[in-house]
Structure formats: C-alpha cells, structure tokens
Coordinates of C-alpha atoms and ligand atoms in Angstrom, one line a residue:
M248 CA 105.3 142.1 163.4
V249 CA 102.0 142.6 165.1
S250 CA 100.2 139.3 165.4
E251 CA 96.9 137.9 166.4
R252 CA 98.2 136.9 169.7
Q253 CA 99.2 140.5 170.5
G254 CA 95.9 141.9 169.4
R255 CA 93.9 141.2 172.6
P256 CA 95.7 142.8 175.5
V257 CA 92.6 143.6 177.5
G258 CA 91.2 140.1 177.2
R259 CA 94.5 138.5 178.2
R260 CA 94.9 140.6 181.4
L261 CA 91.3 139.7 182.4
V262 CA 91.9 136.0 181.7
L263 CA 95.2 135.9 183.6
G264 CA 93.4 137.4 186.5
M265 CA 90.7 134.8 186.3
L266 CA 93.1 132.0 186.1
G267 CA 94.7 133.2 189.3
L268 CA 91.3 132.7 191.0
G269 CA 91.4 129.0 190.2
A270 CA 87.8 128.2 189.2
V271 CA 87.2 128.8 185.5
G272 CA 84.0 129.0 183.7
V273 CA 82.0 126.6 185.8
A274 CA 79.4 128.9 187.2
V275 CA 78.8 131.3 184.3
G276 CA 75.8 131.4 182.1
A277 CA 75.6 130.9 178.4
P278 CA 75.9 134.5 177.1
L279 CA 78.7 135.3 179.4
Q280 CA 80.3 132.0 178.5
D281 CA 80.2 133.1 174.9
S282 CA 82.2 136.2 175.6
L283 CA 84.5 134.4 177.9
N284 CA 85.4 132.0 175.1
G285 CA 86.3 135.1 173.1
V286 CA 88.5 136.3 175.9
F287 CA 90.1 133.0 176.4
A288 CA 91.1 132.7 172.8
G289 CA 94.3 134.7 173.1
V290 CA 95.7 132.6 176.0
R291 CA 94.7 129.1 175.1
E292 CA 97.6 128.6 172.8
K293 CA 100.0 129.7 175.6
D294 CA 98.3 127.9 178.4
P295 CA 100.6 125.3 179.8
T296 CA 98.1 124.0 182.3
G297 CA 95.5 123.3 179.6
I298 CA 92.9 124.8 182.0
T299 CA 91.3 126.9 179.3
G300 CA 90.5 123.6 177.4
L301 CA 88.0 122.9 180.2
L302 CA 85.7 125.6 178.9
P303 CA 82.5 123.9 177.8
G304 CA 81.4 123.9 174.2
S305 CA 84.5 125.3 172.6
G306 CA 85.8 122.1 171.0
D307 CA 89.2 122.5 169.4
F308 CA 88.5 126.1 168.3
R309 CA 90.0 129.2 169.4
F310 CA 87.8 132.3 169.3
Y311 CA 89.3 135.4 167.8
S312 CA 88.1 139.0 167.8
V313 CA 90.1 142.1 167.4
A314 CA 87.1 144.1 168.7
P315 CA 86.7 144.2 172.5
S316 CA 82.9 143.6 172.1
V317 CA 80.6 142.8 169.3
P318 CA 76.9 143.5 169.1
Q319 CA 74.4 140.7 168.6
R320 CA 72.5 140.5 165.4
T321 CA 69.4 138.3 165.2
A322 CA 67.5 136.9 162.3
A323 CA 65.2 140.0 162.6
D324 CA 67.9 142.7 162.4
Y325 CA 70.7 141.1 160.5
R326 CA 71.5 142.6 157.1
L327 CA 74.2 141.8 154.5
T328 CA 74.6 144.5 151.9
V329 CA 76.2 144.0 148.5
D330 CA 77.3 147.2 146.8
G331 CA 80.1 149.1 145.1
L332 CA 80.7 148.3 141.4
V333 CA 77.5 146.4 140.9
A334 CA 74.4 147.0 138.7
R335 CA 72.0 146.0 141.5
P336 CA 73.0 146.9 145.1
T337 CA 71.2 144.5 147.4
A338 CA 70.5 144.0 151.1
Y339 CA 69.9 140.4 152.3
T340 CA 68.2 139.2 155.4
L341 CA 69.3 136.0 157.0
A342 CA 66.2 134.3 155.7
D343 CA 67.0 135.6 152.2
L344 CA 70.4 134.0 152.3
Q345 CA 69.1 130.8 153.7
G346 CA 66.6 130.7 150.7
L347 CA 69.4 130.8 148.1
P348 CA 71.1 127.7 146.7
R349 CA 73.0 126.0 149.5
T350 CA 76.5 124.6 149.5
R351 CA 78.0 122.5 152.3
M352 CA 81.8 121.9 152.5
V353 CA 83.9 119.9 154.9
K354 CA 87.5 120.8 155.1
D355 CA 90.1 121.4 157.8
V356 CA 90.2 124.9 159.3
Q357 CA 93.7 126.3 159.6
C358 CA 94.7 129.4 161.4
V359 CA 98.0 130.9 160.4
T360 CA 99.3 130.7 164.0
G361 CA 99.4 126.9 163.6
W362 CA 96.2 125.6 165.2
R363 CA 93.9 123.5 163.0
V364 CA 90.5 121.9 163.4
P365 CA 90.0 118.9 161.1
R366 CA 86.9 118.3 159.0
T367 CA 84.7 121.3 159.9
P368 CA 81.5 121.6 158.0
F369 CA 80.4 125.0 156.8
T370 CA 77.1 125.7 155.0
G371 CA 76.0 128.8 153.1
V372 CA 75.5 130.4 149.8
R373 CA 78.4 130.8 147.3
L374 CA 79.9 134.3 147.2
S375 CA 79.8 134.0 143.4
H376 CA 76.1 133.6 143.6
L377 CA 75.7 136.9 145.4
L378 CA 78.1 138.6 143.0
D379 CA 76.3 137.3 140.0
A380 CA 72.9 138.4 141.4
A381 CA 74.3 141.9 142.0
G382 CA 75.8 142.1 138.5
V383 CA 79.5 143.0 138.7
K384 CA 80.4 145.9 136.5
P385 CA 83.2 146.0 134.0
G386 CA 86.4 147.3 135.6
A387 CA 85.8 145.5 138.9
K388 CA 88.8 143.7 140.3
A389 CA 88.3 142.9 143.9
V390 CA 85.9 142.5 146.8
R391 CA 86.1 144.1 150.2
F392 CA 84.4 142.6 153.3
T393 CA 83.3 144.6 156.3
C394 CA 82.0 143.4 159.6
F395 CA 79.5 144.6 162.2
D396 CA 82.2 144.5 164.9
G397 CA 83.1 147.8 163.2
V398 CA 86.8 147.0 163.0
Y399 CA 87.6 143.9 160.9
T400 CA 88.0 144.0 157.2
E401 CA 89.0 141.4 154.5
S402 CA 89.5 141.3 150.8
L403 CA 89.7 138.9 147.9
T404 CA 90.5 139.4 144.2
L405 CA 87.4 139.0 142.1
D406 CA 88.8 135.8 140.6
Q407 CA 89.3 134.4 144.1
A408 CA 85.9 135.5 145.2
R409 CA 84.3 133.7 142.3
R410 CA 85.8 130.3 143.3
P411 CA 83.2 127.7 144.2
D412 CA 84.8 127.2 147.6
M413 CA 84.2 130.7 148.9
L414 CA 81.0 130.8 151.0
V415 CA 78.9 133.3 152.8
A416 CA 78.2 130.9 155.7
Y417 CA 75.3 130.7 158.1
A418 CA 76.0 127.3 159.5
M419 CA 79.2 125.8 161.0
D420 CA 79.4 122.3 162.4
D421 CA 75.9 121.9 161.0
R422 CA 74.5 124.4 163.5
P423 CA 73.8 128.1 163.1
V424 CA 77.0 130.0 163.4
T425 CA 77.3 131.2 167.0
H426 CA 78.0 134.7 168.0
A427 CA 81.5 133.8 169.1
H428 CA 82.2 132.3 165.7
G429 CA 81.0 135.3 163.8
G430 CA 77.2 134.6 163.5
P431 CA 74.7 134.9 162.2
V432 CA 76.8 135.1 159.0
R433 CA 80.5 134.9 158.4
L434 CA 82.7 134.5 155.3
Y435 CA 84.2 131.0 154.8
A436 CA 87.2 131.3 152.5
A437 CA 88.0 127.5 152.4
P438 CA 91.3 127.4 150.6
M439 CA 92.8 130.2 152.6
Y440 CA 94.1 130.7 156.2
F441 CA 91.2 131.3 158.6
Y442 CA 91.9 135.0 159.0
K443 CA 90.4 135.5 155.5
S444 CA 87.1 134.1 156.9
A445 CA 85.7 137.4 158.2
K446 CA 83.3 137.0 161.2
W447 CA 80.1 139.1 161.7
L448 CA 80.0 139.8 158.0
S449 CA 77.8 142.8 157.1
G450 CA 79.1 144.2 153.9
I451 CA 80.4 143.0 150.5
T452 CA 81.7 145.9 148.3
V453 CA 83.0 145.3 144.8
T454 CA 86.0 147.5 144.1
D455 CA 88.5 148.3 141.4
R456 CA 91.5 147.2 143.5
V457 CA 92.4 145.0 146.4
Q458 CA 92.4 146.9 149.7
P459 CA 94.4 144.8 152.2
G460 CA 92.3 143.7 155.2
Y461 CA 92.9 144.2 158.9
W462 CA 95.7 141.6 159.4
E463 CA 97.1 142.2 156.0
E464 CA 97.8 145.8 156.9
R465 CA 99.7 144.3 159.8
G466 CA 101.9 142.0 157.8
Y467 CA 99.9 138.9 156.8
D468 CA 99.8 137.9 153.1
V469 CA 96.8 139.1 151.1
D470 CA 96.8 135.9 149.1
A471 CA 96.5 133.6 152.0
W472 CA 96.5 130.1 150.3
V473 CA 96.9 127.4 153.0
G474 CA 100.4 125.9 152.7
R475 CA 101.6 128.4 150.2
S476 CA 101.7 131.7 152.1
N477 CA 102.9 133.4 155.3
G478 CA 106.0 131.2 155.4
R479 CA 103.7 128.2 155.6
D480 CA 103.0 127.3 159.2
D481 CA 106.2 128.8 160.3
A482 CA 106.1 130.1 163.8
S483 CA 107.9 133.2 162.6
I484 CA 104.5 134.7 161.7
D485 CA 104.4 135.8 165.3
Ligands
MTE603 N1 85.4 140.1 162.4 C1 86.5 139.3 162.6 N2 86.7 138.2 161.8 C2 87.7 137.4 162.0 C3 88.7 137.7 163.1 C4 88.4 138.8 163.9 O1 89.2 139.1 164.8 N3 87.3 139.6 163.6 N4 89.7 136.8 163.3 C5 90.2 136.0 162.1 C6 91.1 134.9 162.5 S1 92.7 135.4 162.7 C7 90.7 133.7 162.7 S2 91.8 132.4 163.0 C8 89.3 133.3 162.6 C9 88.9 132.6 163.9 O2 87.6 132.2 163.8 P1 86.9 131.6 165.1 O3 86.9 132.7 166.2 O4 85.5 131.2 164.7 O5 87.7 130.4 165.5 O6 88.4 134.4 162.4 C10 88.9 135.3 161.5 N5 87.9 136.3 161.2
MO604 MO1 93.8 133.3 162.8

C-alpha cells in the first residue's frame, strides 16, 4: 500500500541531506522554518537520533503535505466556497467564518500512522452550520472537500458531516491555524483519524455520493473512525 510516509520523497531526500550537515534549523528564519517543518514531517517518525525533535515550535506534531509547496492565503484573499447540491452557493471570507457561531473542542489528535497529540483544542464553526446555511437539496448524500494546495481531497457522508464534532477550524491550540497546519482554515473531523482533517480547506461541495479522498484512493478507509478503522493503530497500514 502507498502510505503517508512514502508520499514525500523530495522532502525526505532534502532532509537527509541536511541531517548530514549536522546543524539543523538553528539559523533559519520563520517562513523557511515553516516549510522546513513540512519537510521534516516525513522523517521525524523514523529519526533514531531525535534530532528533528529539536525544531522549534513544532510541539509533538508532525506536519504533513502531499503537495511539494502550498501557497499562502491571508485574511484578505482567503475564500471558502460551499456549492454543489445546495440552494444557496456561498463564498465565505475568514472574517465571515469567524463571525459565525463558534465551537471549541479539546480532544486527542490521532494520525493513522500511530502518532498522537493529546488534548489539542480546535476552534471554528460547525460544518453543519455551513450546510444548513447553504440549504442542502434533496438527494444529497455526501460532502467533498477540496484544498488550495491543489492536490488533497477528502469526503464525508452527509450524516457524518452533520455531526456536531465536525468543524471548519480557524484556530488550533487557541491560536490561528498556522500555514504548516493548514491555515488559515482546515477541516477538523474530531472523531476520525487526522487524515480526514483536510488542511488549506477551500471548497465544500455537496454531492450525491461519496467520492473517496486522496488517501482513500490509496487504500485508507473512507469511514475513518478512530479505533474502529484501518486495522486500528496497526502498523500494517504502512
Ligand atoms: N491538504 C492536506 N490536508 C491534509 C494532509 C495533506 O497532506 N494535505 N495530510 C493529512 C494527514 S495524513 C494528517 S495526519 C494531518 C496532519 O496535520 P498536521 O500537518 O497539522 O499535523 O493532515 C491531514 N490533512
Ligand atoms: Mo496522517
């Protein structure tokens, strides 16, 4: 099976080269650091020296991106569109989203490859609120998520999407979602493995059937309930 860890060959080569040089991360500035964190994500789990853990500001998180580079979106140019089988297609700015009813949740983040970050707060607007505002048409069965990295996609059934623990999140750890973590806006699918939580969210399309997302086309479960799917935390996922 193709896995997350195999999805970043360019980054890994670059990182291995840098590790060979010895000094890591110390002298680089913030924007570069952001992208380096992305590059380091793929190796950290395999790094027996622990040296990648020395990267500042990364906490326990790994940073994942299947895209080699992702554009920045600011509060001025960020848009989230809601379209498809809806009565009222809508485009939200970041300020629009922040002005909607706010939900904060604190749960463990769990990636399917085994790493976990305990008690991570996410804040945003419920996905169900955006769906209700758009007016889901009869016959709709699912939701497709697209991202401004131009590559990643995700999906939920309409029933899953309407759960109160599915958020369109603009804060993580009580701070604006950073670019490396998928800011300014990412999905937070709390009851599911973290691959469902699409970063750099730009589109929500209501559809008549589930279209499997990026990793799901590569073998991951579409219904990604934590503890109940993908062979649980079984290392065989790799
Ligand atoms: N756009 C996009 N979203 C994504 C991914 C990605 O590669 N691209 N990776 C997924 C996976 S596998 C995980 S574990 C989490 C990682 O989120 P983080 O980088 O904030 O830790 O994002 C998910 N959402
Ligand atoms: Mo993941």
